[in-house]
Coordinates of C-alpha atoms in Angstrom, one line a residue:
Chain R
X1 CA 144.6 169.6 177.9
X2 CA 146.9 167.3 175.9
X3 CA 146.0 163.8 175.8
X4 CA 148.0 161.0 173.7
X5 CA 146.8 158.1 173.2
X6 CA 148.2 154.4 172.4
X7 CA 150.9 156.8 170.3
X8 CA 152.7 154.8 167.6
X9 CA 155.8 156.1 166.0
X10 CA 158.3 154.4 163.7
X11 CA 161.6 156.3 163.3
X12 CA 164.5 155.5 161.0
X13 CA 163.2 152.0 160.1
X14 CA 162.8 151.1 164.1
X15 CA 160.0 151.3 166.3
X16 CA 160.7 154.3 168.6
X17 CA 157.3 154.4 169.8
X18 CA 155.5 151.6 171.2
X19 CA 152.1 152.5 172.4
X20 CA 151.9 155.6 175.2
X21 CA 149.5 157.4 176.8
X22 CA 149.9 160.1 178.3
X23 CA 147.7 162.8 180.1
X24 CA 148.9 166.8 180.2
X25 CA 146.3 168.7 182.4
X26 CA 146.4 172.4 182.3
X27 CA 148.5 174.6 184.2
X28 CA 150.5 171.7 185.0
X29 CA 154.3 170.8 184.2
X30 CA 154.6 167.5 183.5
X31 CA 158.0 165.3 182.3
X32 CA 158.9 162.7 180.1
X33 CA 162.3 161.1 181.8
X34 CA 163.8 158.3 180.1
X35 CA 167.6 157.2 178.8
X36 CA 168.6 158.1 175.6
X37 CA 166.8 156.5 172.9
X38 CA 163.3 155.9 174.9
X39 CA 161.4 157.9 172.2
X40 CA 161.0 161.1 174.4
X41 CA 161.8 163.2 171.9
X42 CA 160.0 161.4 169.1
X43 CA 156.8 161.7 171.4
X44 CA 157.2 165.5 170.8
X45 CA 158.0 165.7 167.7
X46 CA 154.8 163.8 166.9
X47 CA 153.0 166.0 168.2
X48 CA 154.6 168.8 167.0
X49 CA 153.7 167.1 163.8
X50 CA 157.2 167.4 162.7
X51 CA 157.0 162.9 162.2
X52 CA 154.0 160.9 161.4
X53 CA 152.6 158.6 163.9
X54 CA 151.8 155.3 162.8
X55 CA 149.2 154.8 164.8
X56 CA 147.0 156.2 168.1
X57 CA 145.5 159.6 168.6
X58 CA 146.7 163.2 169.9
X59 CA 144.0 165.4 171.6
X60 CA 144.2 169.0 172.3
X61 CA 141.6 170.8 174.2
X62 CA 139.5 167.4 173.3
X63 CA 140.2 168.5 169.2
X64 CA 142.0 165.6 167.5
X65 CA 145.3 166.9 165.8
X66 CA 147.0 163.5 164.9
X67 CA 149.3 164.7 162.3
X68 CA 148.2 168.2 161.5
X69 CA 150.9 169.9 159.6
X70 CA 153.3 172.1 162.1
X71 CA 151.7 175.4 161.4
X72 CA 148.2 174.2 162.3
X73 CA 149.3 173.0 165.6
X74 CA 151.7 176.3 166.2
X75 CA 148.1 178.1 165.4
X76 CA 146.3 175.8 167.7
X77 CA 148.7 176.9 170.4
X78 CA 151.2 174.2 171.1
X79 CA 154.7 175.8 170.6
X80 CA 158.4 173.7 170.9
X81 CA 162.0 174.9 172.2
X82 CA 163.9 171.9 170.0
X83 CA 166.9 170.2 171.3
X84 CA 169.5 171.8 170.9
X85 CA 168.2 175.4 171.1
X86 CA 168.4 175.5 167.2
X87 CA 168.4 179.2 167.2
X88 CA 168.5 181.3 163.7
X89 CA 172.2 181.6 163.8
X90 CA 172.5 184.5 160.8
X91 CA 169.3 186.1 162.2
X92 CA 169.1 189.0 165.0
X93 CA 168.1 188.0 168.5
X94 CA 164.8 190.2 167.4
X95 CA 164.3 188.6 164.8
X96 CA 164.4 185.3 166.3
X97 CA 161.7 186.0 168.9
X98 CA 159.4 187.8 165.3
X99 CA 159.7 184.1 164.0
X100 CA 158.5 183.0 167.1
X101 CA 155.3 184.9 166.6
X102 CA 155.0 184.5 162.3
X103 CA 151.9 183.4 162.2
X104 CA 150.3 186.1 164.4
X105 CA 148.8 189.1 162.8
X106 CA 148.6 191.4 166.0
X107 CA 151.2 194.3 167.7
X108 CA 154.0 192.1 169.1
X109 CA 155.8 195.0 171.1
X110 CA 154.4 193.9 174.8
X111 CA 155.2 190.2 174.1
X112 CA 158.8 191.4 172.8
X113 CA 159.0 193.3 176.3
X114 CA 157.2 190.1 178.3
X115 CA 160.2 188.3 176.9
X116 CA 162.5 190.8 177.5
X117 CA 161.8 190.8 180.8
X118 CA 161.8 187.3 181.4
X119 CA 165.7 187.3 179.8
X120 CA 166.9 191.2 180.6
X121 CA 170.2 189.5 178.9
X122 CA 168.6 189.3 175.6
X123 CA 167.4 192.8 175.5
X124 CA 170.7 193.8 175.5
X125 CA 171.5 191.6 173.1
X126 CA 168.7 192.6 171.2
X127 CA 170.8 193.4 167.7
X128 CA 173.3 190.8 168.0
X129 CA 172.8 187.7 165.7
X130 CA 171.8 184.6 167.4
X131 CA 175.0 182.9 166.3
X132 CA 177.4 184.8 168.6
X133 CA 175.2 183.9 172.1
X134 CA 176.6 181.6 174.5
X135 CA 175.2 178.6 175.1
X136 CA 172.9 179.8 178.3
X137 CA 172.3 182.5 176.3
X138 CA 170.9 180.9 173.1
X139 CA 168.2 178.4 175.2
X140 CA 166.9 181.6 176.8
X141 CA 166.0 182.7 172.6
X142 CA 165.0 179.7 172.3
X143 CA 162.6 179.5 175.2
X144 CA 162.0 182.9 174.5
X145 CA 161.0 182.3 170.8
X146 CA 158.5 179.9 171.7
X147 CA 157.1 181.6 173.8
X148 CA 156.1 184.8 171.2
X149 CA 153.7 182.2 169.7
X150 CA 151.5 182.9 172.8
X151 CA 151.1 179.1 173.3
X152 CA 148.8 177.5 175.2
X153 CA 151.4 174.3 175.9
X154 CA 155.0 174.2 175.4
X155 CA 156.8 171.3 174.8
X156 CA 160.5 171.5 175.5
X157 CA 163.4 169.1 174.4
X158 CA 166.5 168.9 176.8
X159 CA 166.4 172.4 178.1
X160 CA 169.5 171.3 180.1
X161 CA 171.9 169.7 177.5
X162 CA 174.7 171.0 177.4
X163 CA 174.6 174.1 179.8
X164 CA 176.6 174.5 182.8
X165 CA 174.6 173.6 186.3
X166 CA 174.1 176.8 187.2
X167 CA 172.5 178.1 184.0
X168 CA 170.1 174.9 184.0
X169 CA 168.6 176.2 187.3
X170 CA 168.5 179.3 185.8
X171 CA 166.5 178.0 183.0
X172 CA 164.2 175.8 185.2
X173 CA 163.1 178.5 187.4
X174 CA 162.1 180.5 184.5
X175 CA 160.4 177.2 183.3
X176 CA 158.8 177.6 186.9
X177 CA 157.6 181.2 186.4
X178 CA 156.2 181.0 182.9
X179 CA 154.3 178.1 184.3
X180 CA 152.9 179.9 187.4
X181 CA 151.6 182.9 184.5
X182 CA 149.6 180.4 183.0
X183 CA 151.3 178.1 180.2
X184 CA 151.1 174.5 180.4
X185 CA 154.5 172.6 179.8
X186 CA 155.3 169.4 178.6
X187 CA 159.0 168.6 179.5
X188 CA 161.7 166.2 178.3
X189 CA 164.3 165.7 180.1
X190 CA 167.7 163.3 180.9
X191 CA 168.3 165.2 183.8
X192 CA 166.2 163.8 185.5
X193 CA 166.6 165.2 189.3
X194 CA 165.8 168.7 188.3
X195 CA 162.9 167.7 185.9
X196 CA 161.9 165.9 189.0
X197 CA 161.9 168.3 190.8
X198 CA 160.4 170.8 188.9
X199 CA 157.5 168.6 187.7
X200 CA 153.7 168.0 188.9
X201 CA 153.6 164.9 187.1
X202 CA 156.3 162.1 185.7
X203 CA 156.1 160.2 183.0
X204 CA 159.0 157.2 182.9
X205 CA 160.1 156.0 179.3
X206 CA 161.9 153.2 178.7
X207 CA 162.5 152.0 174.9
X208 CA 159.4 153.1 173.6
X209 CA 157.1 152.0 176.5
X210 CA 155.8 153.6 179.7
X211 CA 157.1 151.7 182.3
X212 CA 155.7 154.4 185.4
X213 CA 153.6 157.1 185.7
X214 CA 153.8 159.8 189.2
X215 CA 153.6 162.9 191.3
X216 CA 157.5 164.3 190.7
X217 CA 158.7 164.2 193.7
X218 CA 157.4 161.7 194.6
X219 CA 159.4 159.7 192.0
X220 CA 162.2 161.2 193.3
X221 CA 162.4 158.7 196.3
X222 CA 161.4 155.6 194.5
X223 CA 163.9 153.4 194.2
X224 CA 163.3 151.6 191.0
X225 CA 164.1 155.4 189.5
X226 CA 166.8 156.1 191.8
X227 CA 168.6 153.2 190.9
X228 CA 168.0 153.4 187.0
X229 CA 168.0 157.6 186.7
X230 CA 169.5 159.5 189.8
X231 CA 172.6 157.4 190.1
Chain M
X1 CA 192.2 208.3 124.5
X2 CA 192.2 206.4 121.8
X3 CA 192.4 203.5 124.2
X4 CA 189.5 205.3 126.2
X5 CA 187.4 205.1 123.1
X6 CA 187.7 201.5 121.7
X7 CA 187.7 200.2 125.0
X8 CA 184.1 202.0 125.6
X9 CA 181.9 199.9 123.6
X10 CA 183.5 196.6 125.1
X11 CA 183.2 197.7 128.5
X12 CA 179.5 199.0 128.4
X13 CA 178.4 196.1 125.9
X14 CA 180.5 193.6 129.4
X15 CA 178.7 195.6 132.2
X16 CA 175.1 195.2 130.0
X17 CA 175.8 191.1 129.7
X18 CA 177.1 191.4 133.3
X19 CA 173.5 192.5 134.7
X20 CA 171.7 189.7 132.7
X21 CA 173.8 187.1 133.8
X22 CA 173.6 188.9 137.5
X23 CA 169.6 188.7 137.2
X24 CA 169.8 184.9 136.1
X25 CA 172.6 184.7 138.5
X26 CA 170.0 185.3 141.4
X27 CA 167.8 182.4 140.6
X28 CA 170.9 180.0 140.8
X29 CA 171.8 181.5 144.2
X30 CA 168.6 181.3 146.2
X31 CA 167.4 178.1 145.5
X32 CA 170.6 177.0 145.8
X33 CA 170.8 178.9 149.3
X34 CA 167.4 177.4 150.6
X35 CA 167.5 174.0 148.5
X36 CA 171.0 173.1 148.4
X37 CA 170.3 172.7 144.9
X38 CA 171.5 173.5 141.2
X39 CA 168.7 174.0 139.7
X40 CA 169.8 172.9 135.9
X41 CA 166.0 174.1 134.9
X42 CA 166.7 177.9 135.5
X43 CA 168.7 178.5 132.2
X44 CA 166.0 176.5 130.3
X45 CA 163.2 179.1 132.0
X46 CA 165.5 181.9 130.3
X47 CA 165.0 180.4 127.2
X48 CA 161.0 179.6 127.4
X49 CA 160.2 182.9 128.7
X50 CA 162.3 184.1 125.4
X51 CA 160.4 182.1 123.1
X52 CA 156.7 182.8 124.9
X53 CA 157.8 186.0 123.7
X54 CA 158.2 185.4 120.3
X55 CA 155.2 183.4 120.2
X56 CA 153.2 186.1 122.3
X57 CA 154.4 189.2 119.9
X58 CA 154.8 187.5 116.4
X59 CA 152.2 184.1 116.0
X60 CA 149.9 185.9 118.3
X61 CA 150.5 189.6 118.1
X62 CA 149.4 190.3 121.3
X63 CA 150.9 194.3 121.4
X64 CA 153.9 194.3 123.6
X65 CA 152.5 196.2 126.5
X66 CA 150.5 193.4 127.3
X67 CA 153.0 191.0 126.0
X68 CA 155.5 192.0 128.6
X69 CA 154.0 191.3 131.7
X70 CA 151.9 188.5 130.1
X71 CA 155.8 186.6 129.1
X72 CA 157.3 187.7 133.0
X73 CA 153.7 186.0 134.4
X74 CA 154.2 183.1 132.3
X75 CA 157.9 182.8 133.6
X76 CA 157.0 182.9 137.1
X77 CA 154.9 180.0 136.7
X78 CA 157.1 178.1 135.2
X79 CA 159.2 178.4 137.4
X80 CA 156.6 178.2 140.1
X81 CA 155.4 174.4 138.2
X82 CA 158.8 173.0 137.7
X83 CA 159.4 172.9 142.0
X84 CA 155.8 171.7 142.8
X85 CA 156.1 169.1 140.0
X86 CA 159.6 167.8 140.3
X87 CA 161.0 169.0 143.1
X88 CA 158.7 169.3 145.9
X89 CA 157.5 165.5 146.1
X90 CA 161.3 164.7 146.7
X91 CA 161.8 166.6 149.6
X92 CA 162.5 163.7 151.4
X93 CA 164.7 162.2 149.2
X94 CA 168.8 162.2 148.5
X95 CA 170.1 165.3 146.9
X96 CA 171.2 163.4 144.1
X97 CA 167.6 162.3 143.6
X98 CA 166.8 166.1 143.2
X99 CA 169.7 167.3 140.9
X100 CA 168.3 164.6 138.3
X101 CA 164.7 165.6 138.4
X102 CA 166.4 168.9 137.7
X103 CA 168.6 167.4 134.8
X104 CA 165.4 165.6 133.5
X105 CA 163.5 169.0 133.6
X106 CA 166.3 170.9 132.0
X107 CA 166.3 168.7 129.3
X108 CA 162.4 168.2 128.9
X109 CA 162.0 171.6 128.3
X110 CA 165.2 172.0 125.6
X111 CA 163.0 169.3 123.7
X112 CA 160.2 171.1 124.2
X113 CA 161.2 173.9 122.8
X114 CA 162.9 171.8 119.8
X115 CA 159.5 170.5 119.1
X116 CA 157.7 173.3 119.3
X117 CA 160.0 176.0 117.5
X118 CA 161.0 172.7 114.8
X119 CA 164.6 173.9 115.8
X120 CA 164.6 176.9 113.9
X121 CA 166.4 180.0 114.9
X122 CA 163.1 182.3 116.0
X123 CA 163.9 186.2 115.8
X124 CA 163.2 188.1 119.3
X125 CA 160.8 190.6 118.7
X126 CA 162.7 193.9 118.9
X127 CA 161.0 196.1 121.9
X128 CA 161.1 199.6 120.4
X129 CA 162.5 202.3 123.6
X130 CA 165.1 199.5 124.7
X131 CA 165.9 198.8 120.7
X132 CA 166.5 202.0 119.9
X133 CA 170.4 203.7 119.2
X134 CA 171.8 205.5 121.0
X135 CA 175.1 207.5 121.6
X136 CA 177.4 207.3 124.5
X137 CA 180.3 209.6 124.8
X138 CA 181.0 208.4 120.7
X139 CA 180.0 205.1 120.9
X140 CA 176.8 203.7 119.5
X141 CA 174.7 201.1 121.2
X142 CA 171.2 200.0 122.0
X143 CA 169.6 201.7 125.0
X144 CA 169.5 198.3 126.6
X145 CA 172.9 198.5 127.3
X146 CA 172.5 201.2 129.3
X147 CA 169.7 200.5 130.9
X148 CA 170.9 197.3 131.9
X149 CA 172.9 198.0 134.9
X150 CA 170.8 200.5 136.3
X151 CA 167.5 197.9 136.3
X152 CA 169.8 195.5 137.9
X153 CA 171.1 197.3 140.5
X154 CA 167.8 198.5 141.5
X155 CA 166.1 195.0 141.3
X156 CA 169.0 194.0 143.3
X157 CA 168.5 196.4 145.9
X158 CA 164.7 195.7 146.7
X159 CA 165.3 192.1 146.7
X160 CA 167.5 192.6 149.2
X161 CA 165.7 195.0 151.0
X162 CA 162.7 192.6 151.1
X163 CA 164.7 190.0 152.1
X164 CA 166.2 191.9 155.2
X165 CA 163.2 194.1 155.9
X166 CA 160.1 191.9 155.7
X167 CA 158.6 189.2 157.3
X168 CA 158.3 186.8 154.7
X169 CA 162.3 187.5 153.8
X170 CA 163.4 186.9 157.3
X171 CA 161.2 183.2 156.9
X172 CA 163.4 183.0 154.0
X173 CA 166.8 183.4 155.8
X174 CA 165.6 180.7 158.7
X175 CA 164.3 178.2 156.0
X176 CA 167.5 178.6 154.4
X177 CA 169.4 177.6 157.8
X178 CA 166.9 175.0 159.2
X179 CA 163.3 173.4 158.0
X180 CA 162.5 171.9 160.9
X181 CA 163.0 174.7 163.6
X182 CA 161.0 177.0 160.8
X183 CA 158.2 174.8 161.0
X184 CA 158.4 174.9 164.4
X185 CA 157.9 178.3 164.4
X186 CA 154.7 177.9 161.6
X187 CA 156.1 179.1 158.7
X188 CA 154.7 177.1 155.8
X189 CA 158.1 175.9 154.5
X190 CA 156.8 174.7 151.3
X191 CA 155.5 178.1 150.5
X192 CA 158.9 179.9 151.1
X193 CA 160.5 177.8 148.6
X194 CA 157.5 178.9 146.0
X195 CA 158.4 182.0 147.0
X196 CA 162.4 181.2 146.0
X197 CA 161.1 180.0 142.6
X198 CA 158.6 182.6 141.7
X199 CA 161.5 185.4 142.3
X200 CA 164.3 183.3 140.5
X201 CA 161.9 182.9 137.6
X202 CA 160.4 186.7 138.0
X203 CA 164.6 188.1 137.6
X204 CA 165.3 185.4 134.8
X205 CA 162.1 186.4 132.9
X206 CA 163.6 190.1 133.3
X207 CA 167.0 189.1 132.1
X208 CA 165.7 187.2 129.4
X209 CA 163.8 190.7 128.2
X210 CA 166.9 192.1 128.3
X211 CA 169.5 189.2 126.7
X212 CA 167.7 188.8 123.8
X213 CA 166.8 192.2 122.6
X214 CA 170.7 192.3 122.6
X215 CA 171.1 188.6 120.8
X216 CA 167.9 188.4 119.1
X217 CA 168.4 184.2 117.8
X218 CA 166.0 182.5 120.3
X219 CA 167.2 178.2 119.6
X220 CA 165.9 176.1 122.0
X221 CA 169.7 175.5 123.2
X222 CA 170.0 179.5 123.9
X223 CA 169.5 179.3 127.4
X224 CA 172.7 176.9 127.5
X225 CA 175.7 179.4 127.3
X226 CA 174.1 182.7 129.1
X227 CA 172.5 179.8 132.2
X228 CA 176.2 178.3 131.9
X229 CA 178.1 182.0 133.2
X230 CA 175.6 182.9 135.1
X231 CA 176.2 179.5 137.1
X232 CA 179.9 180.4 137.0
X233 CA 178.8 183.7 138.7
X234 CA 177.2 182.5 140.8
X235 CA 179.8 180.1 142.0
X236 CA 182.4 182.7 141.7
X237 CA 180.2 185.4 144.0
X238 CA 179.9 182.6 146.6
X239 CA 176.8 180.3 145.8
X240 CA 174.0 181.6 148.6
X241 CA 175.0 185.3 148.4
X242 CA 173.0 187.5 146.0
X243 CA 175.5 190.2 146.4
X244 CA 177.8 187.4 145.4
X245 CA 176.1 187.0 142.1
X246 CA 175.8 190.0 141.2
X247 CA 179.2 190.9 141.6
X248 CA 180.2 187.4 139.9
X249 CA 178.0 188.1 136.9
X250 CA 179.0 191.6 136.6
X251 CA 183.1 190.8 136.8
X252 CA 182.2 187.8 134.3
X253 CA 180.2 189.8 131.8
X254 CA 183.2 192.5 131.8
X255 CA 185.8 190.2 131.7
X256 CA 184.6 188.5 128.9
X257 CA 183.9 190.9 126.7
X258 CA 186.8 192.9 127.1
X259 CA 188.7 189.7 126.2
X260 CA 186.5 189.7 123.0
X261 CA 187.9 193.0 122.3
X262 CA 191.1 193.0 123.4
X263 CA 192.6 192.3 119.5
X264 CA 190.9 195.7 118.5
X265 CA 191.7 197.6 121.7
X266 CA 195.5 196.2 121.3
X267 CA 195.6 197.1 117.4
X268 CA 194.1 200.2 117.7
X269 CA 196.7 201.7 120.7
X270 CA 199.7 200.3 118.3
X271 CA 201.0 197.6 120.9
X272 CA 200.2 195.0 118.4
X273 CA 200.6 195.0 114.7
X274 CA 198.4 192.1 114.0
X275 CA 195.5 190.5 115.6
X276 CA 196.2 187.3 117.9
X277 CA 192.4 186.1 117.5
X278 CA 192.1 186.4 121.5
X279 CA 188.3 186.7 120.8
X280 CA 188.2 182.8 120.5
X281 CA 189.2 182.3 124.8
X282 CA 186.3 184.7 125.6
X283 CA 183.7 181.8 127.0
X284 CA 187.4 179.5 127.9
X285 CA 188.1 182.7 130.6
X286 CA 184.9 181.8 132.1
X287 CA 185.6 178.0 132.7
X288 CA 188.9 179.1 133.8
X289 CA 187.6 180.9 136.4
X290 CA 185.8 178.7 137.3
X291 CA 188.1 175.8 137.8
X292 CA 190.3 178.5 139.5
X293 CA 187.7 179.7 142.2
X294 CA 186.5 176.0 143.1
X295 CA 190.6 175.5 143.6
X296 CA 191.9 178.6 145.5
X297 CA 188.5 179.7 147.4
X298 CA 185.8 177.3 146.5
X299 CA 183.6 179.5 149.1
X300 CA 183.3 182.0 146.7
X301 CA 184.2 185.5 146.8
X302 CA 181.5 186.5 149.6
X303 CA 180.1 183.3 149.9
X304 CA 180.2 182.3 153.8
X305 CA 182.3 179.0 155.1
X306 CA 179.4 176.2 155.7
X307 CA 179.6 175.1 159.5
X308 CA 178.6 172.0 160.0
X309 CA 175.7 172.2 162.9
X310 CA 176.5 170.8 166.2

């Protein structure tokens, strides 16, 4: 569904991204693992043409989109939940998940209720501005938001940083279901065990390069990874 | 009631200035509020739409119901030209880079306008309903005066209803927080900030209508001193917040002239025997409050603290 290929990416002056490829089939969830500073996230944002790749290709359903500007590839059907949740912090929880679907023209009420039901917390928050949400809270808009885009493939940065264990399961087994209904995700991750776990297919990133490519869990029991990710 | 009467005319002529400076005001506040930037150009796009309308009405004698919307279109795409030109290709680059451009622009058009008027003092064409004299309770003024407020306030109030209510005003409110996310979510950033322009530049071209029927002398310098308070308002509302501005420019343009008439208000009630020439601080009261704001709350009156993001 996605393809990258021989991906380039210079960042801040630096070489972030040295040449990848990588492979997204459909239906599938498939992770990027990697220490901090590997050019995970940079790999996203490429594709979310939010940066410029200096050089290679990005395919989606076999239609090249190598630095598109963001709304063509929103349109196309790739969607993002950034790092850090970046929620509209002065704007309703509503209106949040309506900026998730701006450029669609259709009714968005059974989305808004798909959601809803996916996160029963954030209908009750429905009126409440984004900025008072609690952490867990605010990556549930986020995922939420991206998801009122009605994408095909969703990329998501850290979905774990800087919630509480319990919450991050939470968040991964709604990762889980809005897989099983039929949206392909791509998946970054320094938590490395549940994206693991949670993953088809792994992707190991180490300073820019691909350094191993395999099943999830299968990953889980190598011991190159064990020793450099799962402490 | 005599003070009631020569206080009057001061405070309706203050609460007239107060809504131009508000609707300049405005422009100031949302591009600063979505740019982070002051624009310099917006007092000089007062003063071109003033002059297109001299040009319009007297070298051209287009009549003045064409003339009207032809000057507010021609604002608007000023305003419009001045962000794609000089602004948008330095997206990218340092604030300071962008606050020069604006400087340079400012500037470009003053000469301009000095080149093309050969610095003389051009007479606004009077606009006859606003013009006109009328009487309220005893004092005499222009119907502008009047009408001033009441356009403001209702400009004000479907601005912000469009900004709250519609979809292109909520893009606004999430450009104004974070770019990237909104281009995350498709929004064509570069358009929302058009959008920022085109109404700053749609109010100023209003204001101007309304300014210079009052203080007909059009100089190429004449957006200077009105751009000037209307910053201060701005500023003094809290820089973001339209309701900010419009409070700011409304408190400003009140102040201000009551100061010019507080001599006459004070002669005329007997608690002073002889003028103290008080008139002269009127534009000093501005800069004061300005100096005193950016000290005591430099947030503004409803201007919200900036968090920094986590």
């Amino acid at each position: 569904m996605l393809r990258i290929e021989d991906l380039r990416v210079n960042y801040g002056g630096i070489e972030a991204v040295k040449g990848i490829t990588i492979e997204v089939p459909e239906k599938e969830i498939v992770t990027l693992i990697g220490a901090n500073g590997a050019g995970k996230s940079t790999t996203l944002r490429a594709v979310a043409g939010l940066v410029r790749p200096a050089a290679g290709h990005i395919y989606f359903l076999d239609e090249e989109i190598t630095a598109l500007p963001s709304h063509s590839i929103v349109a196309k059907g790739i969607t993002m939940v950034p790092e850090g949740r970046r929620v509209f912090p002065d704007l309703t929880v509503l209106e949040n998940l309506k900026m998730g679907a701006y450029l669609r023209k259709d009714n968005l009420k059974d989305d808004i209720q798909w959601v809803y039901d996916l996160f029963p917390r954030l209908r009750e928050r429905s009126w409440q501005l984004a900025g008072t949400l609690s952490g867990g809270e605010q990556q549930m808009l986020a995922v939420g938001r991206a998801l009122m885009s009605r994408p095909k493939l969703m990329m998501m940065d850290e979905p774990s940083l800087g919630l509480a264990p319990i919450i991050v399961r939470g968040i991964f087994e709604i990762i889980k279901e809005i897989n099983r209904q039929g949206v392909t995700i791509l998946l970054i991750e320094q938590n490395a065990n549940i994206a693991l776990h949670t993953a088809d297919t792994a992707y190991v990133l180490e300073t820019g390069r691909l350094t191993m490519k395999g099943v999830g869990k299968e990953l889980l029991n190598d011991e190159a990874v064990k020793k450099a990710y799962l402490g | 009631m005599v003070l009631f009467n020569t206080t009057l005319p001061y405070l309706l002529s203050g609460i007239s200035v107060g809504g131009q400076y508000a609707l300049i005001a405005i422009g100031y506040t949302m591009v600063y509020g979505i740019l982070r930037l002051i624009n310099f150009a917006h007092a000089d796009v007062f003063m071109v739409s003033a002059l297109c309308m001299v040009y319009a009405v007297t070298t051209f004698q287009i009549p003045l119901y064409i003339a009207i919307p032809l000057v507010v279109a021609l604002t608007v795409l000023l305003g419009f030209a001045i962000e794609r030109v000089a602004y948008r290709p330095l997206r990218s680059a340092p604030r300071m880079s962008v606050m020069v451009s604006a400087i340079a622009v400012s500037y470009t058009l003053q000469n301009l306008a000095l080149y093309i008027t050969g610095g003389l003092n051009k007479n606004y064409p009077s606009i006859p309903w606003l013009s006109d004299s009328i009487t309220v309770l005893e004092a005499t003024t222009k119907r502008v005066t009047v009408v001033t407020p009441f356009l403001t306030i209702a400009l004000v109030v479907i601005l912000v209803m469009f900004i709250q209510r519609t979809k292109i005003g909520t893009a606004m409110r999430a450009v104004a927080k974070d770019f990237e996310t909104s281009r995350l979510m498709g929004i064509k950033v570069d358009s929302v900030i058009s959008m920022t322009f085109i109404i700053g530049s749609f109010l100023a071209g209003i204001g101007s209508m309304l300014f210079f029927t009052n203080y007909p002398g059009v100089i190429p310098t004449a957006g200077a001193m009105p751009g000037m308070k209307a910053f201060v308002a701005a500023v003094f509302g809290g820089i973001g917040s339209i309701p900010g501005a419009v409070l700011g420019g409304f408190v400003i343009g009140i102040c201000e002239s009551l100061i010019k008439g507080l001599d006459t208000i004070l002669v005329n009630t007997g608690l002073l025997q002889s003028p103290l020439e008080l008139a002269t601080f009127s534009d000093a009261f501005t800069f004061v409050l300005l100096i005193l704001i950016l000290v005591f709350k430099p947030t503004g009156l409803l201007g919200e603290k900036i968090a920094d993001k986590v």
